[in-house]
PDB file of C-alpha atoms and ligand atoms in Angstrom:
ATOM      1  CA  MET A   1       3.230 -16.624 -18.550  1.00  0.00           C
ATOM      2  CA  TYR A   2       4.152 -19.973 -16.965  1.00  0.00           C
ATOM      3  CA  GLU A   3       7.892 -19.451 -17.811  1.00  0.00           C
ATOM      4  CA  ILE A   4       8.170 -16.069 -16.361  1.00  0.00           C
ATOM      5  CA  ILE A   5       6.313 -17.190 -13.213  1.00  0.00           C
ATOM      6  CA  ALA A   6       8.717 -20.004 -12.751  1.00  0.00           C
ATOM      7  CA  ARG A   7      11.690 -17.726 -13.403  1.00  0.00           C
ATOM      8  CA  THR A   8      10.266 -15.205 -10.857  1.00  0.00           C
ATOM      9  CA  ALA A   9       9.738 -17.870  -8.345  1.00  0.00           C
ATOM     10  CA  TRP A  10      13.131 -19.347  -8.940  1.00  0.00           C
ATOM     11  CA  SER A  11      14.850 -15.887  -8.354  1.00  0.00           C
ATOM     12  CA  LEU A  12      12.590 -15.177  -5.177  1.00  0.00           C
ATOM     13  CA  ARG A  13      13.460 -18.631  -3.766  1.00  0.00           C
ATOM     14  CA  ARG A  14      17.245 -17.922  -4.051  1.00  0.00           C
ATOM     15  CA  ALA A  15      16.934 -14.392  -2.565  1.00  0.00           C
ATOM     16  CA  GLU A  16      17.427 -13.742   1.182  1.00  0.00           C
ATOM     17  CA  ARG A  17      16.659 -10.064   1.456  1.00  0.00           C
ATOM     18  CA  ILE A  18      13.285  -9.338  -0.464  1.00  0.00           C
ATOM     19  CA  LEU A  19      11.290  -6.248  -0.597  1.00  0.00           C
ATOM     20  CA  ILE A  20       7.606  -6.385  -1.676  1.00  0.00           C
ATOM     21  CA  ILE A  21       6.126  -2.964  -2.717  1.00  0.00           C
ATOM     22  CA  THR A  22       2.432  -2.887  -2.822  1.00  0.00           C
ATOM     23  CA  GLY A  23      -0.254  -0.411  -4.041  1.00  0.00           C
ATOM     24  CA  ALA A  24      -3.980  -0.126  -4.472  1.00  0.00           C
ATOM     25  CA  GLY A  25      -4.080  -2.754  -7.311  1.00  0.00           C
ATOM     26  CA  LEU A  26      -3.390  -5.471  -4.602  1.00  0.00           C
ATOM     27  CA  SER A  27      -6.613  -4.407  -2.660  1.00  0.00           C
ATOM     28  CA  ALA A  28      -8.477  -4.042  -5.927  1.00  0.00           C
ATOM     29  CA  ASP A  29      -9.046  -7.683  -5.832  1.00  0.00           C
ATOM     30  CA  SER A  30     -10.745  -7.087  -2.445  1.00  0.00           C
ATOM     31  CA  GLY A  31     -13.112  -4.697  -4.118  1.00  0.00           C
ATOM     32  CA  LEU A  32     -11.311  -1.404  -2.924  1.00  0.00           C
ATOM     33  CA  PRO A  33     -11.113   1.390  -5.524  1.00  0.00           C
ATOM     34  CA  THR A  34      -7.784   2.363  -7.068  1.00  0.00           C
ATOM     35  CA  TYR A  35      -6.616   5.894  -7.173  1.00  0.00           C
ATOM     36  CA  ARG A  36      -5.677   6.337 -10.835  1.00  0.00           C
ATOM     37  CA  GLY A  37      -6.420   4.642 -14.029  1.00  0.00           C
ATOM     38  CA  LEU A  38      -9.810   3.026 -14.922  1.00  0.00           C
ATOM     39  CA  GLY A  39     -12.370   3.940 -12.435  1.00  0.00           C
ATOM     40  CA  GLY A  40      -9.759   5.546 -10.117  1.00  0.00           C
ATOM     41  CA  LEU A  41     -10.688   7.757  -7.238  1.00  0.00           C
ATOM     42  CA  TYR A  42      -8.560  10.573  -8.557  1.00  0.00           C
ATOM     43  CA  ASN A  43     -10.028  10.664 -11.984  1.00  0.00           C
ATOM     44  CA  GLY A  44     -12.007  13.901 -12.119  1.00  0.00           C
ATOM     45  CA  CYS A  45     -13.561  16.189  -9.499  1.00  0.00           C
ATOM     46  CA  THR A  46     -15.941  15.652  -6.515  1.00  0.00           C
ATOM     47  CA  PRO A  47     -19.598  16.805  -6.837  1.00  0.00           C
ATOM     48  CA  GLU A  48     -18.367  20.005  -5.036  1.00  0.00           C
ATOM     49  CA  GLY A  49     -16.100  20.561  -8.088  1.00  0.00           C
ATOM     50  CA  LEU A  50     -12.886  20.091  -6.357  1.00  0.00           C
ATOM     51  CA  PRO A  51     -10.111  17.626  -7.268  1.00  0.00           C
ATOM     52  CA  ILE A  52     -10.090  14.787  -4.680  1.00  0.00           C
ATOM     53  CA  GLU A  53      -6.334  15.638  -4.041  1.00  0.00           C
ATOM     54  CA  ASP A  54      -7.607  18.982  -2.562  1.00  0.00           C
ATOM     55  CA  VAL A  55     -10.448  17.370  -0.660  1.00  0.00           C
ATOM     56  CA  LEU A  56      -8.268  14.695   0.956  1.00  0.00           C
ATOM     57  CA  SER A  57      -5.575  17.131   1.958  1.00  0.00           C
ATOM     58  CA  GLY A  58      -4.237  18.212   5.342  1.00  0.00           C
ATOM     59  CA  PRO A  59      -5.217  21.851   4.669  1.00  0.00           C
ATOM     60  CA  MET A  60      -8.768  20.880   3.822  1.00  0.00           C
ATOM     61  CA  LEU A  61      -9.107  18.779   7.087  1.00  0.00           C
ATOM     62  CA  GLY A  62      -8.172  21.893   8.961  1.00  0.00           C
ATOM     63  CA  ARG A  63     -10.195  24.390   6.871  1.00  0.00           C
ATOM     64  CA  ASP A  64     -13.316  22.333   6.263  1.00  0.00           C
ATOM     65  CA  PRO A  65     -13.200  19.146   8.369  1.00  0.00           C
ATOM     66  CA  ALA A  66     -16.754  18.057   7.446  1.00  0.00           C
ATOM     67  CA  LEU A  67     -15.854  18.074   3.696  1.00  0.00           C
ATOM     68  CA  CYS A  68     -12.725  16.263   4.134  1.00  0.00           C
ATOM     69  CA  TRP A  69     -14.354  13.776   6.378  1.00  0.00           C
ATOM     70  CA  LYS A  70     -17.051  13.140   3.664  1.00  0.00           C
ATOM     71  CA  TYR A  71     -14.354  11.548   1.527  1.00  0.00           C
ATOM     72  CA  LEU A  72     -12.386   9.993   4.389  1.00  0.00           C
ATOM     73  CA  ALA A  73     -15.678   8.255   5.423  1.00  0.00           C
ATOM     74  CA  GLU A  74     -15.945   6.803   1.917  1.00  0.00           C
ATOM     75  CA  LEU A  75     -12.529   5.331   2.124  1.00  0.00           C
ATOM     76  CA  GLY A  76     -13.166   4.120   5.685  1.00  0.00           C
ATOM     77  CA  ARG A  77     -16.419   2.423   4.727  1.00  0.00           C
ATOM     78  CA  ALA A  78     -14.802   0.740   1.655  1.00  0.00           C
ATOM     79  CA  CYS A  79     -12.129  -0.665   3.911  1.00  0.00           C
ATOM     80  CA  LEU A  80     -14.541  -1.803   6.605  1.00  0.00           C
ATOM     81  CA  LYS A  81     -16.637  -3.563   4.062  1.00  0.00           C
ATOM     82  CA  ALA A  82     -13.786  -5.568   2.341  1.00  0.00           C
ATOM     83  CA  GLU A  83     -11.133  -7.878   3.602  1.00  0.00           C
ATOM     84  CA  PRO A  84      -7.728  -9.098   2.668  1.00  0.00           C
ATOM     85  CA  ASN A  85      -7.559 -11.408  -0.404  1.00  0.00           C
ATOM     86  CA  ALA A  86      -5.358 -14.360  -1.513  1.00  0.00           C
ATOM     87  CA  GLY A  87      -2.693 -11.893  -2.695  1.00  0.00           C
ATOM     88  CA  HIS A  88      -2.256 -10.521   0.832  1.00  0.00           C
ATOM     89  CA  GLN A  89      -2.189 -13.977   2.265  1.00  0.00           C
ATOM     90  CA  ALA A  90       0.458 -15.162  -0.326  1.00  0.00           C
ATOM     91  CA  ILE A  91       2.626 -12.132   0.676  1.00  0.00           C
ATOM     92  CA  ALA A  92       2.309 -13.023   4.329  1.00  0.00           C
ATOM     93  CA  GLU A  93       3.083 -16.671   3.497  1.00  0.00           C
ATOM     94  CA  LEU A  94       6.348 -15.435   1.630  1.00  0.00           C
ATOM     95  CA  GLN A  95       7.177 -13.553   4.637  1.00  0.00           C
ATOM     96  CA  ARG A  96       6.895 -16.614   6.847  1.00  0.00           C
ATOM     97  CA  LEU A  97       9.288 -18.529   4.466  1.00  0.00           C
ATOM     98  CA  LYS A  98      11.714 -15.738   4.154  1.00  0.00           C
ATOM     99  CA  PRO A  99      12.607 -14.023   7.439  1.00  0.00           C
ATOM    100  CA  GLN A 100      14.158 -11.149   5.657  1.00  0.00           C
ATOM    101  CA  CYS A 101      11.235 -10.425   3.382  1.00  0.00           C
ATOM    102  CA  TRP A 102       9.770  -6.897   3.891  1.00  0.00           C
ATOM    103  CA  VAL A 103       6.581  -5.228   2.756  1.00  0.00           C
ATOM    104  CA  LEU A 104       6.472  -1.595   1.837  1.00  0.00           C
ATOM    105  CA  THR A 105       2.858  -0.638   1.386  1.00  0.00           C
ATOM    106  CA  GLN A 106       1.108   2.613   0.122  1.00  0.00           C
ATOM    107  CA  ASN A 107      -2.217   1.013   1.168  1.00  0.00           C
ATOM    108  CA  ILE A 108      -4.068   2.381   4.225  1.00  0.00           C
ATOM    109  CA  ASP A 109      -6.510  -0.558   4.458  1.00  0.00           C
ATOM    110  CA  GLY A 110      -4.624  -2.479   7.153  1.00  0.00           C
ATOM    111  CA  PHE A 111      -5.014  -5.695   5.093  1.00  0.00           C
ATOM    112  CA  HIS A 112      -1.420  -6.696   5.237  1.00  0.00           C
ATOM    113  CA  ARG A 113      -1.656  -6.896   9.094  1.00  0.00           C
ATOM    114  CA  ALA A 114      -5.045  -8.638   8.923  1.00  0.00           C
ATOM    115  CA  ALA A 115      -3.587 -11.346   6.523  1.00  0.00           C
ATOM    116  CA  GLY A 116      -0.765 -11.969   9.132  1.00  0.00           C
ATOM    117  CA  SER A 117       2.224 -10.015   7.684  1.00  0.00           C
ATOM    118  CA  PRO A 118       4.516  -9.300  10.654  1.00  0.00           C
ATOM    119  CA  PRO A 119       4.276  -5.551  11.735  1.00  0.00           C
ATOM    120  CA  GLU A 120       7.958  -5.523  12.485  1.00  0.00           C
ATOM    121  CA  ARG A 121       8.593  -6.284   8.748  1.00  0.00           C
ATOM    122  CA  LEU A 122       5.688  -4.000   7.350  1.00  0.00           C
ATOM    123  CA  ILE A 123       6.304  -0.481   6.397  1.00  0.00           C
ATOM    124  CA  GLU A 124       2.991   1.459   5.953  1.00  0.00           C
ATOM    125  CA  ILE A 125       4.369   4.536   4.241  1.00  0.00           C
ATOM    126  CA  HIS A 126       1.010   6.327   3.931  1.00  0.00           C
ATOM    127  CA  GLY A 127      -0.174   5.314   7.434  1.00  0.00           C
ATOM    128  CA  GLY A 128      -3.542   3.636   7.993  1.00  0.00           C
ATOM    129  CA  ILE A 129      -7.358   4.417   8.106  1.00  0.00           C
ATOM    130  CA  ALA A 130      -7.424   3.413  11.957  1.00  0.00           C
ATOM    131  CA  PRO A 131      -7.143   3.953  14.841  1.00  0.00           C
ATOM    132  CA  LEU A 132      -8.529   7.513  14.904  1.00  0.00           C
ATOM    133  CA  PHE A 133      -6.877  10.092  17.133  1.00  0.00           C
ATOM    134  CA  CYS A 134      -7.862  13.468  18.496  1.00  0.00           C
ATOM    135  CA  GLN A 135      -5.930  16.340  16.838  1.00  0.00           C
ATOM    136  CA  SER A 136      -6.238  18.475  19.989  1.00  0.00           C
ATOM    137  CA  CYS A 137      -5.526  16.130  22.955  1.00  0.00           C
ATOM    138  CA  GLY A 138      -4.165  12.998  21.109  1.00  0.00           C
ATOM    139  CA  ALA A 139      -6.737  10.570  22.608  1.00  0.00           C
ATOM    140  CA  GLU A 140      -7.071   7.377  20.469  1.00  0.00           C
ATOM    141  CA  SER A 141     -10.352   5.893  19.307  1.00  0.00           C
ATOM    142  CA  ASP A 142     -10.413   2.546  17.553  1.00  0.00           C
ATOM    143  CA  ASP A 143     -14.190   2.621  16.838  1.00  0.00           C
ATOM    144  CA  LEU A 144     -14.016   3.731  13.171  1.00  0.00           C
ATOM    145  CA  GLU A 145     -17.177   1.884  12.401  1.00  0.00           C
ATOM    146  CA  GLY A 146     -19.244   3.522  15.138  1.00  0.00           C
ATOM    147  CA  HIS A 147     -17.871   7.009  14.265  1.00  0.00           C
ATOM    148  CA  LEU A 148     -18.935   6.485  10.683  1.00  0.00           C
ATOM    149  CA  GLN A 149     -22.447   5.840  11.700  1.00  0.00           C
ATOM    150  CA  ARG A 150     -22.698   9.192  13.451  1.00  0.00           C
ATOM    151  CA  SER A 151     -22.381  12.696  12.263  1.00  0.00           C
ATOM    152  CA  LEU A 152     -19.155  13.847  10.744  1.00  0.00           C
ATOM    153  CA  PRO A 153     -16.565  15.046  11.576  1.00  0.00           C
ATOM    154  CA  PRO A 154     -16.159  12.709  14.517  1.00  0.00           C
ATOM    155  CA  LEU A 155     -15.369  14.610  17.706  1.00  0.00           C
ATOM    156  CA  CYS A 156     -13.245  13.671  20.645  1.00  0.00           C
ATOM    157  CA  THR A 157     -15.368  12.591  23.710  1.00  0.00           C
ATOM    158  CA  ALA A 158     -12.757  13.885  25.980  1.00  0.00           C
ATOM    159  CA  CYS A 159     -12.080  17.423  24.719  1.00  0.00           C
ATOM    160  CA  GLY A 160     -14.424  17.932  21.677  1.00  0.00           C
ATOM    161  CA  GLY A 161     -11.424  18.167  19.214  1.00  0.00           C
ATOM    162  CA  VAL A 162     -11.838  16.785  15.710  1.00  0.00           C
ATOM    163  CA  LEU A 163     -10.612  13.168  15.184  1.00  0.00           C
ATOM    164  CA  ARG A 164      -8.579  11.922  12.230  1.00  0.00           C
ATOM    165  CA  PRO A 165      -7.096   8.744  10.897  1.00  0.00           C
ATOM    166  CA  PRO A 166      -3.265   8.297  10.969  1.00  0.00           C
ATOM    167  CA  VAL A 167      -3.266   8.401   7.140  1.00  0.00           C
ATOM    168  CA  VAL A 168      -0.955  10.694   5.157  1.00  0.00           C
ATOM    169  CA  LEU A 169      -3.249  13.198   3.418  1.00  0.00           C
ATOM    170  CA  PHE A 170      -2.074  15.304   0.382  1.00  0.00           C
ATOM    171  CA  GLU A 171       0.340  18.111   1.318  1.00  0.00           C
ATOM    172  CA  GLU A 172       1.334  16.182   4.455  1.00  0.00           C
ATOM    173  CA  MET A 173       4.723  14.627   5.457  1.00  0.00           C
ATOM    174  CA  LEU A 174       5.428  10.933   5.373  1.00  0.00           C
ATOM    175  CA  PRO A 175       5.558   9.395   8.862  1.00  0.00           C
ATOM    176  CA  GLU A 176       9.180   9.862   9.939  1.00  0.00           C
ATOM    177  CA  ALA A 177       9.378   6.395  11.647  1.00  0.00           C
ATOM    178  CA  ALA A 178       8.331   4.636   8.462  1.00  0.00           C
ATOM    179  CA  VAL A 179      10.695   6.644   6.273  1.00  0.00           C
ATOM    180  CA  GLU A 180      13.590   5.844   8.764  1.00  0.00           C
ATOM    181  CA  ARG A 181      12.843   2.026   8.566  1.00  0.00           C
ATOM    182  CA  LEU A 182      12.673   2.202   4.758  1.00  0.00           C
ATOM    183  CA  HIS A 183      15.960   3.886   4.581  1.00  0.00           C
ATOM    184  CA  GLY A 184      17.523   1.630   7.134  1.00  0.00           C
ATOM    185  CA  GLU A 185      16.414  -1.554   5.196  1.00  0.00           C
ATOM    186  CA  MET A 186      17.559   0.092   1.861  1.00  0.00           C
ATOM    187  CA  ARG A 187      21.025   0.718   3.180  1.00  0.00           C
ATOM    188  CA  LYS A 188      21.300  -3.025   3.817  1.00  0.00           C
ATOM    189  CA  GLY A 189      20.220  -3.606   0.119  1.00  0.00           C
ATOM    190  CA  PHE A 190      17.795  -6.248  -1.218  1.00  0.00           C
ATOM    191  CA  ASP A 191      18.475  -9.219  -3.456  1.00  0.00           C
ATOM    192  CA  ALA A 192      15.045  -9.003  -5.046  1.00  0.00           C
ATOM    193  CA  VAL A 193      12.205  -6.379  -5.164  1.00  0.00           C
ATOM    194  CA  LEU A 194       8.674  -7.205  -6.332  1.00  0.00           C
ATOM    195  CA  SER A 195       6.332  -4.330  -7.139  1.00  0.00           C
ATOM    196  CA  VAL A 196       2.581  -5.269  -6.894  1.00  0.00           C
ATOM    197  CA  GLY A 197      -0.336  -3.152  -8.129  1.00  0.00           C
ATOM    198  CA  THR A 198       1.127   0.306  -8.146  1.00  0.00           C
ATOM    199  CA  THR A 199       1.621   3.039 -10.671  1.00  0.00           C
ATOM    200  CA  ALA A 200       4.808   3.907  -8.837  1.00  0.00           C
ATOM    201  CA  SER A 201       3.823   7.533  -8.677  1.00  0.00           C
ATOM    202  CA  PHE A 202       6.337   8.441  -5.907  1.00  0.00           C
ATOM    203  CA  PRO A 203      10.163   8.574  -5.873  1.00  0.00           C
ATOM    204  CA  TYR A 204      10.251   6.586  -2.584  1.00  0.00           C
ATOM    205  CA  ILE A 205       8.458   3.706  -4.414  1.00  0.00           C
ATOM    206  CA  VAL A 206      10.626   3.977  -7.520  1.00  0.00           C
ATOM    207  CA  GLU A 207      13.974   4.212  -5.766  1.00  0.00           C
ATOM    208  CA  PRO A 208      14.220   0.757  -4.098  1.00  0.00           C
ATOM    209  CA  VAL A 209      13.529  -0.757  -7.579  1.00  0.00           C
ATOM    210  CA  LEU A 210      16.265   1.198  -9.262  1.00  0.00           C
ATOM    211  CA  GLN A 211      18.801   0.761  -6.457  1.00  0.00           C
ATOM    212  CA  THR A 212      18.161  -3.016  -6.474  1.00  0.00           C
ATOM    213  CA  ARG A 213      18.652  -3.280 -10.137  1.00  0.00           C
ATOM    214  CA  ALA A 214      21.769  -1.235 -10.136  1.00  0.00           C
ATOM    215  CA  ALA A 215      23.179  -3.423  -7.446  1.00  0.00           C
ATOM    216  CA  GLY A 216      22.614  -6.509  -9.625  1.00  0.00           C
ATOM    217  CA  GLY A 217      19.451  -7.733  -7.801  1.00  0.00           C
ATOM    218  CA  PHE A 218      16.263  -9.221  -9.288  1.00  0.00           C
ATOM    219  CA  THR A 219      13.287  -6.811 -10.044  1.00  0.00           C
ATOM    220  CA  ALA A 220       9.754  -7.756 -11.000  1.00  0.00           C
ATOM    221  CA  GLU A 221       6.368  -6.123 -11.321  1.00  0.00           C
ATOM    222  CA  ILE A 222       2.893  -7.521 -11.153  1.00  0.00           C
ATOM    223  CA  ASN A 223       0.276  -5.298 -12.859  1.00  0.00           C
ATOM    224  CA  PRO A 224      -2.214  -5.906 -15.719  1.00  0.00           C
ATOM    225  CA  THR A 225      -0.842  -2.622 -17.388  1.00  0.00           C
ATOM    226  CA  ALA A 226       2.508  -0.988 -17.885  1.00  0.00           C
ATOM    227  CA  THR A 227       3.714   1.520 -15.495  1.00  0.00           C
ATOM    228  CA  GLU A 228       6.748   3.958 -14.870  1.00  0.00           C
ATOM    229  CA  LEU A 229       8.642   0.837 -13.569  1.00  0.00           C
ATOM    230  CA  SER A 230       7.971  -1.382 -16.536  1.00  0.00           C
ATOM    231  CA  PRO A 231      11.077  -0.403 -18.581  1.00  0.00           C
ATOM    232  CA  TYR A 232      13.353  -0.980 -15.560  1.00  0.00           C
ATOM    233  CA  VAL A 233      12.177  -4.467 -14.161  1.00  0.00           C
ATOM    234  CA  ASP A 234      13.624  -7.797 -15.207  1.00  0.00           C
ATOM    235  CA  VAL A 235      10.143  -9.283 -15.441  1.00  0.00           C
ATOM    236  CA  HIS A 236       6.702  -7.816 -15.881  1.00  0.00           C
ATOM    237  CA  LEU A 237       3.994 -10.261 -14.963  1.00  0.00           C
ATOM    238  CA  ARG A 238       0.916  -8.890 -16.587  1.00  0.00           C
ATOM    239  CA  GLY A 239      -2.155  -9.799 -14.635  1.00  0.00           C
ATOM    240  CA  ARG A 240      -4.119  -9.608 -11.382  1.00  0.00           C
ATOM    241  CA  ALA A 241      -2.018  -9.620  -8.184  1.00  0.00           C
ATOM    242  CA  LEU A 242      -4.338 -12.241  -6.522  1.00  0.00           C
ATOM    243  CA  ASP A 243      -3.842 -14.789  -9.355  1.00  0.00           C
ATOM    244  CA  ILE A 244      -0.189 -14.174  -9.900  1.00  0.00           C
ATOM    245  CA  LEU A 245       0.904 -14.073  -6.292  1.00  0.00           C
ATOM    246  CA  SER A 246      -1.001 -17.282  -5.488  1.00  0.00           C
ATOM    247  CA  GLN A 247       0.811 -18.967  -8.462  1.00  0.00           C
ATOM    248  CA  LEU A 248       4.170 -17.653  -7.368  1.00  0.00           C
ATOM    249  CA  LEU A 249       3.846 -19.001  -3.777  1.00  0.00           C
ATOM    250  CA  SER A 250       2.830 -22.442  -4.964  1.00  0.00           C
ATOM    251  CA  HIS A 251       6.117 -22.569  -6.979  1.00  0.00           C
ATOM    252  CA  ILE A 252       8.103 -21.147  -4.226  1.00  0.00           C
ATOM    253  CA  ALA A 253       6.642 -23.225  -1.554  1.00  0.00           C
ATOM    254  CA  GLY A 254       7.255 -26.121  -3.840  1.00  0.00           C
ATOM    255  CA  ASP A 255       3.733 -27.576  -3.601  1.00  0.00           C
TER     256      ASP A 255
HETATM  257  N1  APR B 301      -3.894  -6.512  -9.671  1.00  0.00           N
HETATM  258  C1  APR B 301      -2.536  -5.842  -9.875  1.00  0.00           C
HETATM  259  N2  APR B 301      -2.601  -4.573 -10.183  1.00  0.00           N
HETATM  260  C2  APR B 301      -3.795  -4.027 -10.460  1.00  0.00           C
HETATM  261  C3  APR B 301      -5.037  -4.567 -10.320  1.00  0.00           C
HETATM  262  C4  APR B 301      -4.933  -5.890  -9.923  1.00  0.00           C
HETATM  263  N3  APR B 301      -6.114  -6.671  -9.857  1.00  0.00           N
HETATM  264  N4  APR B 301      -6.088  -3.662 -10.601  1.00  0.00           N
HETATM  265  C5  APR B 301      -5.402  -2.528 -10.910  1.00  0.00           C
HETATM  266  N5  APR B 301      -4.103  -2.663 -10.756  1.00  0.00           N
HETATM  267  C6  APR B 301      -2.989  -1.673 -10.975  1.00  0.00           C
HETATM  268  C7  APR B 301      -3.282  -0.522 -11.882  1.00  0.00           C
HETATM  269  O1  APR B 301      -2.875  -0.874 -13.200  1.00  0.00           O
HETATM  270  C8  APR B 301      -2.439   0.600 -11.391  1.00  0.00           C
HETATM  271  O2  APR B 301      -1.118   0.506 -11.969  1.00  0.00           O
HETATM  272  O3  APR B 301      -2.908  -1.107  -9.763  1.00  0.00           O
HETATM  273  C9  APR B 301      -2.252   0.228  -9.889  1.00  0.00           C
HETATM  274  C10 APR B 301      -3.121   1.203  -9.056  1.00  0.00           C
HETATM  275  O4  APR B 301      -2.448   2.449  -9.036  1.00  0.00           O
HETATM  276  P1  APR B 301      -2.987   3.631  -8.260  1.00  0.00           P
HETATM  277  O5  APR B 301      -4.395   3.775  -8.246  1.00  0.00           O
HETATM  278  O6  APR B 301      -2.103   4.902  -8.702  1.00  0.00           O
HETATM  279  O7  APR B 301      -2.611   3.276  -6.727  1.00  0.00           O
HETATM  280  P2  APR B 301      -1.210   3.438  -6.033  1.00  0.00           P
HETATM  281  O8  APR B 301      -0.036   3.106  -7.094  1.00  0.00           O
HETATM  282  O9  APR B 301      -1.228   2.517  -4.819  1.00  0.00           O
HETATM  283  O10 APR B 301      -1.308   4.882  -5.601  1.00  0.00           O
HETATM  284  C11 APR B 301      -0.197   5.227  -4.733  1.00  0.00           C
HETATM  285  O11 APR B 301      -1.088   7.373  -4.324  1.00  0.00           O
HETATM  286  O12 APR B 301      -2.401   9.142  -3.799  1.00  0.00           O
HETATM  287  C12 APR B 301      -1.614   8.114  -3.340  1.00  0.00           C
HETATM  288  O13 APR B 301      -2.210   7.456  -1.178  1.00  0.00           O
HETATM  289  C13 APR B 301      -2.502   7.169  -2.555  1.00  0.00           C
HETATM  290  O14 APR B 301      -1.364   5.192  -1.750  1.00  0.00           O
HETATM  291  C14 APR B 301      -1.811   5.837  -2.897  1.00  0.00           C
HETATM  292  C15 APR B 301      -0.681   6.177  -3.769  1.00  0.00           C
END
């Protein structure tokens, strides 16, 4: 493992434009549940006998806000109870060392921001769990913790409308601004792409890796198991994101 970490660090040190793609596996080291695989949120149905993808969907939020919010609240509580880990910090450190290092995250926990990643180089493609906003009048409320201690669904104090987080639920479109920024940066190309803790279940996650590889850039993956991406990356670092990212940064920072 030492050799491939040294090789990955060498490639990242030489790269100018870097994209780090992150998924639930990065926050698993903070104690947050992943979605697929062992113990994943999506394995199986809810006690109501519905797949979680149906319950955490835009149509369900409209049809039965209390049921949808029952599971949104679980995600919210998990995020509020946890905090960024050394993996998030290592990524923020790399972004400080490399002014053209971007993060494309599927995570809604807000941990990249909290760890110090610059928001102007952070693409939150699935939105975030906070701040809540009213679906009727648009009023914002950043008191997620308070709302989770009261009855659900949370209602707007101004108009009584149902509040929701700015997260992309199933059957909803990705945020246009985030998609535009991703496409804009992909058009400039990347020298290196590092995929961290994701099953790469979506084309917009796989595409940057394949495009960078086709253009002769360096591609790597940090994941304890193999994924869709594994056959296409130059290096698969098998292990926990927290451990491997910390080791990578100590090589890159040269300490
Ligand atoms: N370090 C690195 N990777 C890990 C760790 C860890 N400590 N623990 C688990 N993993 C890996 C798993 O092997 C798996 O490949 O993290 C990945 C988690 O995959 P998913 O649960 O599918 O999460 P993700 O890829 O982020 O899902 C993408 O799907 O439904 C959407 O919105 C949801 O953002 C989520 C998206």
